[in-house]
Coordinates of C-alpha atoms in Angstrom, one line a residue:
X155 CA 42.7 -13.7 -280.4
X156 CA 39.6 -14.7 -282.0
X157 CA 40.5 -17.8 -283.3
X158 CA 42.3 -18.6 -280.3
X159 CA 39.0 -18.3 -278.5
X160 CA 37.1 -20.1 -281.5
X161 CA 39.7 -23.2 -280.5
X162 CA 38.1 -23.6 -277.4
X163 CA 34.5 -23.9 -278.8
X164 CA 33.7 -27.8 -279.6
X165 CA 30.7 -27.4 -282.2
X166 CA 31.6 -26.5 -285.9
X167 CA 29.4 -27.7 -288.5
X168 CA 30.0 -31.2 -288.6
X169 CA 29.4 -31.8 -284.3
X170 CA 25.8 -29.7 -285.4
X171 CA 25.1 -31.7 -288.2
X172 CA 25.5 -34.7 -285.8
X173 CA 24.0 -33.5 -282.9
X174 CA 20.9 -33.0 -284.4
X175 CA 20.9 -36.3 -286.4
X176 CA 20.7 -38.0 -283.4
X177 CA 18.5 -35.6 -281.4
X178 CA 15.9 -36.1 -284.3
X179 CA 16.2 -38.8 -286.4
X180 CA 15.3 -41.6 -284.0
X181 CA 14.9 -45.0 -285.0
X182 CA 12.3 -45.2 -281.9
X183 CA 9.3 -43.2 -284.5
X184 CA 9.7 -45.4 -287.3
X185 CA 7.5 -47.9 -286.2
X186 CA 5.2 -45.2 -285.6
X187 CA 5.5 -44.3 -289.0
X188 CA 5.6 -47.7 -290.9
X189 CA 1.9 -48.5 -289.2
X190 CA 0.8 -46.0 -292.2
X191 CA 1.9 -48.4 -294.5
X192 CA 2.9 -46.7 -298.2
X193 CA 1.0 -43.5 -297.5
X194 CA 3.7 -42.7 -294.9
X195 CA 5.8 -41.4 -298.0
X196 CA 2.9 -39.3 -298.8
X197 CA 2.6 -38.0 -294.8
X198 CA 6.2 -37.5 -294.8
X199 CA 6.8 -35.1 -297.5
X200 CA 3.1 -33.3 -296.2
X201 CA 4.8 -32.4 -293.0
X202 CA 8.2 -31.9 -294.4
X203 CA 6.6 -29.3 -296.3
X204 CA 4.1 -27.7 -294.3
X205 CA 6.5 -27.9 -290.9
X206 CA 9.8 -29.5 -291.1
X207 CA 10.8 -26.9 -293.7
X208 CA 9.5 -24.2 -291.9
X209 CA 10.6 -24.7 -288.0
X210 CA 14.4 -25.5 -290.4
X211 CA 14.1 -21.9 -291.7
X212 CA 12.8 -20.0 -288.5
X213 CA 15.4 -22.3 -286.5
X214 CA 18.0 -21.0 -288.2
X215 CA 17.0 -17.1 -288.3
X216 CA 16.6 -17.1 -284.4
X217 CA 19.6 -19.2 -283.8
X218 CA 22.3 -16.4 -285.8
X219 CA 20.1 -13.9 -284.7
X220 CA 20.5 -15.1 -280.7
X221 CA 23.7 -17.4 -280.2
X222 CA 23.7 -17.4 -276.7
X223 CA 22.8 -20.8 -273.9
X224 CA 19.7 -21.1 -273.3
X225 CA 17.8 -21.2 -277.2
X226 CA 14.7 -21.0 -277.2
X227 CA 14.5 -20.2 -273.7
X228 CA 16.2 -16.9 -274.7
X229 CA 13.9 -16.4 -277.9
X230 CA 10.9 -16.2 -276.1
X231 CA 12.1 -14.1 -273.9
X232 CA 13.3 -11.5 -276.1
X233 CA 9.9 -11.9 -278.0
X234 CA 7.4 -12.3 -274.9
X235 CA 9.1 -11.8 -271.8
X236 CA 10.1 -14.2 -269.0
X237 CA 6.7 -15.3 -268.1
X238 CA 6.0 -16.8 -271.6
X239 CA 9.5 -18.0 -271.6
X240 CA 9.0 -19.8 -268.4
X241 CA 6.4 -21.7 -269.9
X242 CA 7.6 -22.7 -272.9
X243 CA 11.2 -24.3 -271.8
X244 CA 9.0 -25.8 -268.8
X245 CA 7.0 -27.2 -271.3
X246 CA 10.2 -27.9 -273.5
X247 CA 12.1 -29.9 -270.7
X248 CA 9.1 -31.6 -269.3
X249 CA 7.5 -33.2 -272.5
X250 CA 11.4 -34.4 -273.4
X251 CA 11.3 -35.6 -269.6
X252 CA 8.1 -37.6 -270.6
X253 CA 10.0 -38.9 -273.6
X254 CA 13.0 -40.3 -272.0
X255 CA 11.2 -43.5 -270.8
X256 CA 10.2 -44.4 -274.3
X257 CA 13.4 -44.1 -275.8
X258 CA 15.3 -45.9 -273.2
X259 CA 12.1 -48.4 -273.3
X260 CA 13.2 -49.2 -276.9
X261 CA 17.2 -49.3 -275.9
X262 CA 15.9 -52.2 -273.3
X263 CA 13.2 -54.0 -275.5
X264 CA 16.2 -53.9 -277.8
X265 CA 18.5 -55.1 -275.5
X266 CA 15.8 -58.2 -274.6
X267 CA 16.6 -59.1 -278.1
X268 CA 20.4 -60.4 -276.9
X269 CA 19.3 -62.8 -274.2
X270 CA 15.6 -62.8 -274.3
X271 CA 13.1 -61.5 -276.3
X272 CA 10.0 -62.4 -273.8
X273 CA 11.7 -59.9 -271.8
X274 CA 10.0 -57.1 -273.7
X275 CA 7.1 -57.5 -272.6
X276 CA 8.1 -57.7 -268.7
X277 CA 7.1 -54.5 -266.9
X278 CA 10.0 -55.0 -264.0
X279 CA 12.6 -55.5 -266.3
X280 CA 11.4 -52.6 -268.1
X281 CA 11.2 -50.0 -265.2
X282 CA 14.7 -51.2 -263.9
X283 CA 16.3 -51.1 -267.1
X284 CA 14.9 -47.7 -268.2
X285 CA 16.1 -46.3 -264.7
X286 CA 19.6 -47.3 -265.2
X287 CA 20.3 -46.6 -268.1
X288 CA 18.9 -43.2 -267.7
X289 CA 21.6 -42.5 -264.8
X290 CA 23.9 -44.0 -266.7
X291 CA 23.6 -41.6 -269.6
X292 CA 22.7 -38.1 -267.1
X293 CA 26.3 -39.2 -265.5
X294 CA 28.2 -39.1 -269.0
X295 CA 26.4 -35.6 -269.3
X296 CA 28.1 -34.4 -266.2
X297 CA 31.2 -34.2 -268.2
X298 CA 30.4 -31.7 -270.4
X299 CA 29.8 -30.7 -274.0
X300 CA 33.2 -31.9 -275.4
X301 CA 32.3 -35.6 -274.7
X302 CA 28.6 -35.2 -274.9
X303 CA 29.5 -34.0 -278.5
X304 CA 31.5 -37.3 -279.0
X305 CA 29.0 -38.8 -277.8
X306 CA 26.5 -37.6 -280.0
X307 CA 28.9 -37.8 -283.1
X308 CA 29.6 -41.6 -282.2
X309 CA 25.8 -42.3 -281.5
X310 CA 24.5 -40.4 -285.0
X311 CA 27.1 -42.6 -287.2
X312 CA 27.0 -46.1 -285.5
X313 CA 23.5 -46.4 -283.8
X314 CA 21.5 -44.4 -286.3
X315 CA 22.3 -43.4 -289.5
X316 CA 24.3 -47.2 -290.0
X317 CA 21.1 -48.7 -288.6
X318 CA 18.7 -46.7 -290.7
X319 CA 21.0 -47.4 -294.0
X320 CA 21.0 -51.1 -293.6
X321 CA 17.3 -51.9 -293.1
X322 CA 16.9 -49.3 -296.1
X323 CA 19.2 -51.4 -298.1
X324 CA 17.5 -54.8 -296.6
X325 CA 14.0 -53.5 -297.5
X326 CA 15.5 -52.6 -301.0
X327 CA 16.8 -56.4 -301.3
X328 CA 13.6 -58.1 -300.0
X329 CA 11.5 -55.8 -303.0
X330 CA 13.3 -56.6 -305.5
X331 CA 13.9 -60.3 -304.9
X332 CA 10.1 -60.6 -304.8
X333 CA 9.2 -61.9 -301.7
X334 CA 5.5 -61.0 -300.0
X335 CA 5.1 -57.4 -298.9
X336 CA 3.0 -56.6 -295.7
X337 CA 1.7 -53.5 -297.5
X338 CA 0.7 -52.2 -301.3
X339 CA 3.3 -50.1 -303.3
X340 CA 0.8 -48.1 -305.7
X341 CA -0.8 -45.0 -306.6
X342 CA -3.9 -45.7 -304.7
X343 CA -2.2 -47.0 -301.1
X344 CA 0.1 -43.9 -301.8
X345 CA -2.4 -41.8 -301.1
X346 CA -4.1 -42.2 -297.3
X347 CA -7.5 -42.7 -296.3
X348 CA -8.8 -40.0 -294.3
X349 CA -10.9 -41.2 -291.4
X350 CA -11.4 -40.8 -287.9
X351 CA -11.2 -45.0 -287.2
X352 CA -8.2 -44.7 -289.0
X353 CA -3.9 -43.9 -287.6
X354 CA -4.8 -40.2 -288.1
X355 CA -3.9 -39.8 -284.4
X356 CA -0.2 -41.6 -284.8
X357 CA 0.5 -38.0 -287.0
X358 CA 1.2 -36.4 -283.5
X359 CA 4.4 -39.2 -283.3
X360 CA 5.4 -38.7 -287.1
X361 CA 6.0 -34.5 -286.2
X362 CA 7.5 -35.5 -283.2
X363 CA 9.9 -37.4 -285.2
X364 CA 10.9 -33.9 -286.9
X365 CA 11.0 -32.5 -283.9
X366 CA 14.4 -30.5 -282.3
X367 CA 16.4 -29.0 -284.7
X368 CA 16.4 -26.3 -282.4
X369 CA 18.1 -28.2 -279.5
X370 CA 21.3 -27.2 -280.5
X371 CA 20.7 -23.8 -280.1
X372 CA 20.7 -24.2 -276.5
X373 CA 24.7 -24.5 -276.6
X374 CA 25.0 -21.6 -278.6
X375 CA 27.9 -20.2 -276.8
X376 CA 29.5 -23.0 -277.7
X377 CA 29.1 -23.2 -282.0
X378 CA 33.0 -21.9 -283.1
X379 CA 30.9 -19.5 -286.2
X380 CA 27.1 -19.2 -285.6
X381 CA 26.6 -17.3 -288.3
X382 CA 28.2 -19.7 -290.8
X383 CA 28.0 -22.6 -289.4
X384 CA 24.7 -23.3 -287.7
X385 CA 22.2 -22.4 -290.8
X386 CA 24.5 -24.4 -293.2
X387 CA 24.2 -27.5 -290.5
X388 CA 20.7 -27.0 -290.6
X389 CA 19.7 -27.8 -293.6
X390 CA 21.8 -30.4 -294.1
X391 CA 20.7 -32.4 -291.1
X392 CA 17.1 -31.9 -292.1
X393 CA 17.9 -33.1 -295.5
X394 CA 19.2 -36.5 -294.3
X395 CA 16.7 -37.1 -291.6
X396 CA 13.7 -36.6 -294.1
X397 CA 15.1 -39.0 -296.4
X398 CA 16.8 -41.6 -293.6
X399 CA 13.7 -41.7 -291.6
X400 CA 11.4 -42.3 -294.9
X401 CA 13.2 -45.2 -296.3
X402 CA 14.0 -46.9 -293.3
X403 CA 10.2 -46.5 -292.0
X404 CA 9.1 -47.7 -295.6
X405 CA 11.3 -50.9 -295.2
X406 CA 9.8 -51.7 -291.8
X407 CA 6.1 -51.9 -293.2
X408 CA 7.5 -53.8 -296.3
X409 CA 7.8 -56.9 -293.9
X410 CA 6.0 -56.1 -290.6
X411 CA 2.0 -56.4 -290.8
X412 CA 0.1 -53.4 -289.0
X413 CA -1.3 -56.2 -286.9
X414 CA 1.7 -57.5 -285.6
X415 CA 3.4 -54.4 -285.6
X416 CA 5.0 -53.6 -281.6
X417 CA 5.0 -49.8 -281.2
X418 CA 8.9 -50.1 -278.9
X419 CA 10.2 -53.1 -280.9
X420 CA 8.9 -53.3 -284.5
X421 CA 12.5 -52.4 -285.5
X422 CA 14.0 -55.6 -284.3
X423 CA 10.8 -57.2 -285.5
X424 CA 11.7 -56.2 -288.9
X425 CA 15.8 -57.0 -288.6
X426 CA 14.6 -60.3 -287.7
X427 CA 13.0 -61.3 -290.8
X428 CA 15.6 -59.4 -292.9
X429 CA 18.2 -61.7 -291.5
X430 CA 16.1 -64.4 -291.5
X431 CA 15.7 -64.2 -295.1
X432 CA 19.0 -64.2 -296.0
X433 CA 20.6 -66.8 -293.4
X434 CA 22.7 -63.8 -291.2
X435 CA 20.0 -64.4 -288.0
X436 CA 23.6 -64.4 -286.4
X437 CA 23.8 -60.9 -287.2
X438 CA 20.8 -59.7 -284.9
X439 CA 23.1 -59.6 -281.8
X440 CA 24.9 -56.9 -283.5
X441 CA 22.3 -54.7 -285.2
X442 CA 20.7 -54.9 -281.7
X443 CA 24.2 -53.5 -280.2
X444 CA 24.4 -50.4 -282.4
X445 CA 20.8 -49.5 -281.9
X446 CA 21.5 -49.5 -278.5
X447 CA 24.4 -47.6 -278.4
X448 CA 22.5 -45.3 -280.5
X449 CA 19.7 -44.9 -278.0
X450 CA 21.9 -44.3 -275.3
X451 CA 23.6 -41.6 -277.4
X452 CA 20.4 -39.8 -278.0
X453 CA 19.2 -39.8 -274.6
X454 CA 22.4 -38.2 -274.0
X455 CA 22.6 -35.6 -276.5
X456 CA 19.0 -34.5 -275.5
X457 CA 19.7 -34.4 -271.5
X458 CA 21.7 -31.0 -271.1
X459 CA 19.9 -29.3 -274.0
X460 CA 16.9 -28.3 -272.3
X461 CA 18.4 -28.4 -269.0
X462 CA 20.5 -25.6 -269.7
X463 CA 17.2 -23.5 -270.7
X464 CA 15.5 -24.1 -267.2
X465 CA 19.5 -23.0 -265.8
X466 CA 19.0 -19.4 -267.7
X467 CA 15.6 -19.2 -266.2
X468 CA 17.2 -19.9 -263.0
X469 CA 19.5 -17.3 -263.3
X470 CA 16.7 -15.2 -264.5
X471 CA 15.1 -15.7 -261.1
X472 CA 11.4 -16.9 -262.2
X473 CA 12.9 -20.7 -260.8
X474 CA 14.8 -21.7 -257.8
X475 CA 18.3 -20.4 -257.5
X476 CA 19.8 -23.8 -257.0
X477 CA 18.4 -25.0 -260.1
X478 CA 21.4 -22.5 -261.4
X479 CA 24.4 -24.2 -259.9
X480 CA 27.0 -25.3 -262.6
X481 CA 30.0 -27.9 -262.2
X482 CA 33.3 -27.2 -263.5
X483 CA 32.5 -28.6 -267.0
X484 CA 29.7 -25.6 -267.2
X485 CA 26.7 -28.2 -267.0
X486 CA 23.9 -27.5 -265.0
X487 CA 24.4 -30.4 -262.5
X488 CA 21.2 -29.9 -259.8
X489 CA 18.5 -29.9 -263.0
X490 CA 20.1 -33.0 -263.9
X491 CA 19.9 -34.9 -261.0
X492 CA 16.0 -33.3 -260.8
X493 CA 15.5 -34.6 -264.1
X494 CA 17.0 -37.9 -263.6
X495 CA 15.2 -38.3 -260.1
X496 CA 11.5 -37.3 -262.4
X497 CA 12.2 -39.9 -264.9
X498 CA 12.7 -42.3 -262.2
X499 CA 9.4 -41.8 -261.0
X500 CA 7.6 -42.0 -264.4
X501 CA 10.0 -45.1 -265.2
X502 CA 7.6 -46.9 -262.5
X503 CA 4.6 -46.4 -265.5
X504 CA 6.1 -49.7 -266.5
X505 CA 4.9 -51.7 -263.5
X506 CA 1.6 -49.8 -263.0
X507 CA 0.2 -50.2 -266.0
X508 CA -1.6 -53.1 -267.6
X509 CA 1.3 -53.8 -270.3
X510 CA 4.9 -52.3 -271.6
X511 CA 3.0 -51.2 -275.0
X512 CA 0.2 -49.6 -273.5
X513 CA 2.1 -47.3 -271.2
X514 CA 4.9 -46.8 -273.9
X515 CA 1.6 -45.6 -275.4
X516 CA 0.1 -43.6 -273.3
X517 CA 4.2 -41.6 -272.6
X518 CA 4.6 -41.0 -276.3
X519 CA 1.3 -39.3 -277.1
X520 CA 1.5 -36.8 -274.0
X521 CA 5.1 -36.1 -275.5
X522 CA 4.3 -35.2 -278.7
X523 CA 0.9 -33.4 -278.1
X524 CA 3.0 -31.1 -275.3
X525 CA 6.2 -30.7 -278.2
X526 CA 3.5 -29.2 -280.3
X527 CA 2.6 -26.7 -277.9
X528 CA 5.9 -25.8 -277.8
X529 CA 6.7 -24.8 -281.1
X530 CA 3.4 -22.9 -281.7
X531 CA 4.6 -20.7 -279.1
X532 CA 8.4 -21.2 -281.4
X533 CA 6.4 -19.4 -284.8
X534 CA 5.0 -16.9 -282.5
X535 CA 8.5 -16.0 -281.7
X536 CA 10.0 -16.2 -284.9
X537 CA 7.0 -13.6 -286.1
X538 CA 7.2 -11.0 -283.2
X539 CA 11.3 -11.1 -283.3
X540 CA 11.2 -10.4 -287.1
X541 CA 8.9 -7.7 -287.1
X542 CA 10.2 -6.4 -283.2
X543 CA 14.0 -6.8 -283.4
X544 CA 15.0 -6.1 -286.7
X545 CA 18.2 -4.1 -285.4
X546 CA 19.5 -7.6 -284.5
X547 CA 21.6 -8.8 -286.9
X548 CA 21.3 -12.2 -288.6
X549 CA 23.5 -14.1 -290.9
X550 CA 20.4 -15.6 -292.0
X551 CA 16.6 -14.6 -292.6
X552 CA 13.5 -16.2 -293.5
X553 CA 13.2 -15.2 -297.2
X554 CA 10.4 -13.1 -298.3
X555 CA 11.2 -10.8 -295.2
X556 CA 7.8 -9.9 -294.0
X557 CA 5.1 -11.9 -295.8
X558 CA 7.7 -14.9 -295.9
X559 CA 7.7 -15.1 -292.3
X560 CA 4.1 -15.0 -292.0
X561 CA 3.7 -17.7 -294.3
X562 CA 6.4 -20.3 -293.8
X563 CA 5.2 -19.7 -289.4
X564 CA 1.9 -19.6 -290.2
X565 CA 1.9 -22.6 -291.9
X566 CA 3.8 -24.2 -289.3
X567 CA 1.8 -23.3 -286.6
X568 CA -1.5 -24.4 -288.4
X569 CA -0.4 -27.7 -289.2
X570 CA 0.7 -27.9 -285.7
X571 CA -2.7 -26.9 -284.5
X572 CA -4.6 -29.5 -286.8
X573 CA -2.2 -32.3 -285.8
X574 CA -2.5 -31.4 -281.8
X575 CA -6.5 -31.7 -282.6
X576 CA -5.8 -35.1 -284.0
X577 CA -4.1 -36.6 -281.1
X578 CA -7.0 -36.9 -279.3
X579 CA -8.3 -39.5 -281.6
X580 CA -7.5 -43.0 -280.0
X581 CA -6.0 -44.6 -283.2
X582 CA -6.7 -48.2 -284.2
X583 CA -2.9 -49.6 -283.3
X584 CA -3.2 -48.9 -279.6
X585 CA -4.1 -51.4 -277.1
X586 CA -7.7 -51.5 -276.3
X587 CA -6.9 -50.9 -272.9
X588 CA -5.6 -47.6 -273.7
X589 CA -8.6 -46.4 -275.0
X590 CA -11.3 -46.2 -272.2
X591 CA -11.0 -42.7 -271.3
X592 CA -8.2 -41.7 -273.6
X593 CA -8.9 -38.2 -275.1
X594 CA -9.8 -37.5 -271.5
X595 CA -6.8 -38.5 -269.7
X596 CA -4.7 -36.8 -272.5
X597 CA -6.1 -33.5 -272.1
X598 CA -6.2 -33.8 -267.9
X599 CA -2.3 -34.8 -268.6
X600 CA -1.4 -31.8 -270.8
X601 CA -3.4 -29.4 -268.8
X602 CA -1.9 -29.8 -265.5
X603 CA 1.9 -29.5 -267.1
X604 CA 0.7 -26.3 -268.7
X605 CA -1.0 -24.8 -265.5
X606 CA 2.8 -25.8 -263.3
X607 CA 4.5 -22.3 -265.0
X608 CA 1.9 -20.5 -264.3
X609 CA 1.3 -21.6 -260.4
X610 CA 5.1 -21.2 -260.5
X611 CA 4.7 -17.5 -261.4
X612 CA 1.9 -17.0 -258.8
X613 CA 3.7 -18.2 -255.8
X614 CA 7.3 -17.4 -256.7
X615 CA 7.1 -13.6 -258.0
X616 CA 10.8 -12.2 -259.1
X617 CA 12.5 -10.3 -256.7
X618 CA 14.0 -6.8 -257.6
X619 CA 17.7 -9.4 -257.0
X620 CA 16.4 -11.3 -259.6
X621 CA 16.5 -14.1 -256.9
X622 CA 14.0 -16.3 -255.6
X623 CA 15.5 -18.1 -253.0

């Protein structure tokens, strides 16, 4: 009966592996990356060590530990209570509703690239792009996990990992064959030069690019063995996103000058000269086509994740009851639609601001400063469940029991902590007309998304029902 049951479940480890491939390796950070020039090796490994590692282990002990929808939602909960878990999947959906804009902003800057590349830098096009193909993708979602899983699988093979690959490979040629490199490749530019005028700020957008292994967690009802499957997909997706997202980032500053370098687009930048190089320009067109179908697969595979957090919390009664409501495909259908009606809204950043790259800007740091917050509030949990709830049984712990926990969370959170202070450093690659005010409006941005929960809490107390509404 159990494996009859275990049929109906669409995520074994393969489905994981990919789902998280294309939930976190994202070709949209690597430019983000390749502005560090050589030293982003050296960054890379830092953070892979001091937080990648340890958000892979704790990510793994809460996720066979607690199986169920709703991830970390449910872990905070069982560690904190509701109230703390409000916050965090508010603060968990909202800073990936922030980040939707960009990455759809890179599927149409990529798209400009297959009719006309001045179209990058046009703020309607860019608002009316990023708001239908965000619909687009939410309506796909609507059909549940078995073809949002395809979707994801599809998405992680052609319009990532293939893309990645190839301007590895094509960065690989261009070295070898001696042509001029836009960056040094030695001991000394290995290591980076710690300054406050320098890209220290930019860190924020290399964790976020390690961000979300725990997304998957979210549909744990739906993993076929959780206690097999998920820690072994784990680490194996973190393994290739660290080394996919390294090489292909140090390919892009091989060819692309810090200078030149366009925050949504310096992927294409670099494919164009590649393919210039080698007389396949004809070839753009299609390396433009798979990272757009691998965009569009990311969106998707991030849309019901934490939507189906803020449904538990529903059902929990600390948020509107109709946030709750399910379709037939068990996906929560009226936080999608809120979602998709929110993005549409911040899609309009596009036309207000003064340019596309200085409100692509001004999106990705609030993102990645309000994912931070989120998993310090993760290694809190992962510490309080391991000392709290050690009758629950895990197919998988943090080793070291006690003082391993401490250490591989308390790493994580302090690196967290020094990286979140570094975001408010305007870094040298932004526009200039980002920075008037910009640690300001930063901090005003973060604070009131962190204050919603808590007004939430004030006006809408839980009723005995567990009902609000």
């Amino acid at each position: 009966m159990q494996n009859i049951k275990n049929l109906t479940k669409s995520l074994g480890v393969f489905q994981i592996v990919m789902i998280n491939i294309i939930a976190v390796d994202s070709i949209r950070t690597l430019p983000f990356a390749a502005s560090f020039g050589f030293s982003l090796v050296f960054y890379y490994l830092l953070i892979g060590v001091c937080f990648f590692i340890p958000s892979a282990l704790v990510v793994a002990e809460l996720g066979t530990g607690w199986p169920r929808t709703g991830g970390i939602y449910v872990w905070v909960r069982e560690a904190f209570g509701k109230k703390w878990s409000l916050v965090c999947i508010w603060l968990n959906w909202i800073y990936n509703i922030v980040w939707y804009p960009t990455i759809v902003a890179l599927i149409s800057g990529t798209a400009a690239y297959l009719f006309n590349p001045d179209f990058e830098e046009n703020k309607i096009y860019m608002a009316v792009s990023v708001i239908v193909i965000f619909w687009i993708a939410t309506l796909v979602n609507l059909f549940g996990m078995k073809i949002s899983s395809l979707v994801s699988t599809i998405g992680a093979c052609i319009g990532t990992l293939l893309p990645m690959l190839v301007i590895a490979l094509l960065g690989f040629y261009w070295y070898v064959k001696g042509n001029p490199l836009a960056i040094k490749i030695d001991a000394s530019s290995f290591l980076p030069k710690m300054s406050f005028d320098s890209n220290l700020a930019l860190l924020t957008n290399i964790i976020f690019g390690l961000m979300g292994l725990e997304m998957v967690a979210t549909h744990g009802s739906e993993i076929r063995n959780p206690a097999r499957d998920y820690p072994k997909a784990v680490f194996i997706s973190a393994l290739i996103i660290l080394f996919t997202i390294i090489i292909s980032s140090l390919a892009i500053a091989l060819v692309v000058p810090e200078s030149s370098l366009n925050l949504a687009t310096g992927v294409m930048q670099a494919f164009l000269l590649f393919l210039d190089a080698i007389n396949a320009s004809w070839a753009l067109n299609i390396v433009a086509l798979f990272i757009i179908i691998g965009g569009i697969c990311g969106i998707s595979a991030w849309i019901i994740g934490p939507s189906k957090g803020i449904m538990v919390a529903s059902k929990d009664g600390i948020l509107p009851k109709f946030l709750s409501k399910k379709n037939k495909h068990d996906v929560p259908i009226n936080v999608l639609l809120v979602q998709a009606v929110i993005v549409t809204i911040l899609s309009l950043s596009f036309i207000l601001f003064p340019t596309v790259n200085s409100s692509y800007w001004l999106l990705s740091a609030i993102t990645a400063q309000l994912s931070i917050l989120v998993y310090i509030i993760l290694f809190a949990t992962a510490i309080r469940l391991h000392h709290k709830r050690r009758d629950v049984k895990r197919s998988f712990s943090v080793p070291g029991k006690k003082i391993g926990m401490w250490v591989v969370s308390g790493l994580g959170s302090f690196t967290c902590m020094i990286i979140f202070a570094l975001g408010f450093v305007p870094p040298s690659i932004i526009p200039s007309d980002v920075i008037t005010n910009y640690p300001l409006t930063l901090l005003l941005g973060i604070i009131l998304v962190v204050c919603i929960p808590f007004l939430l809490l004030r006006f809408f107390k839980e009723k005995k029902t567990g009902n609000l509404f």
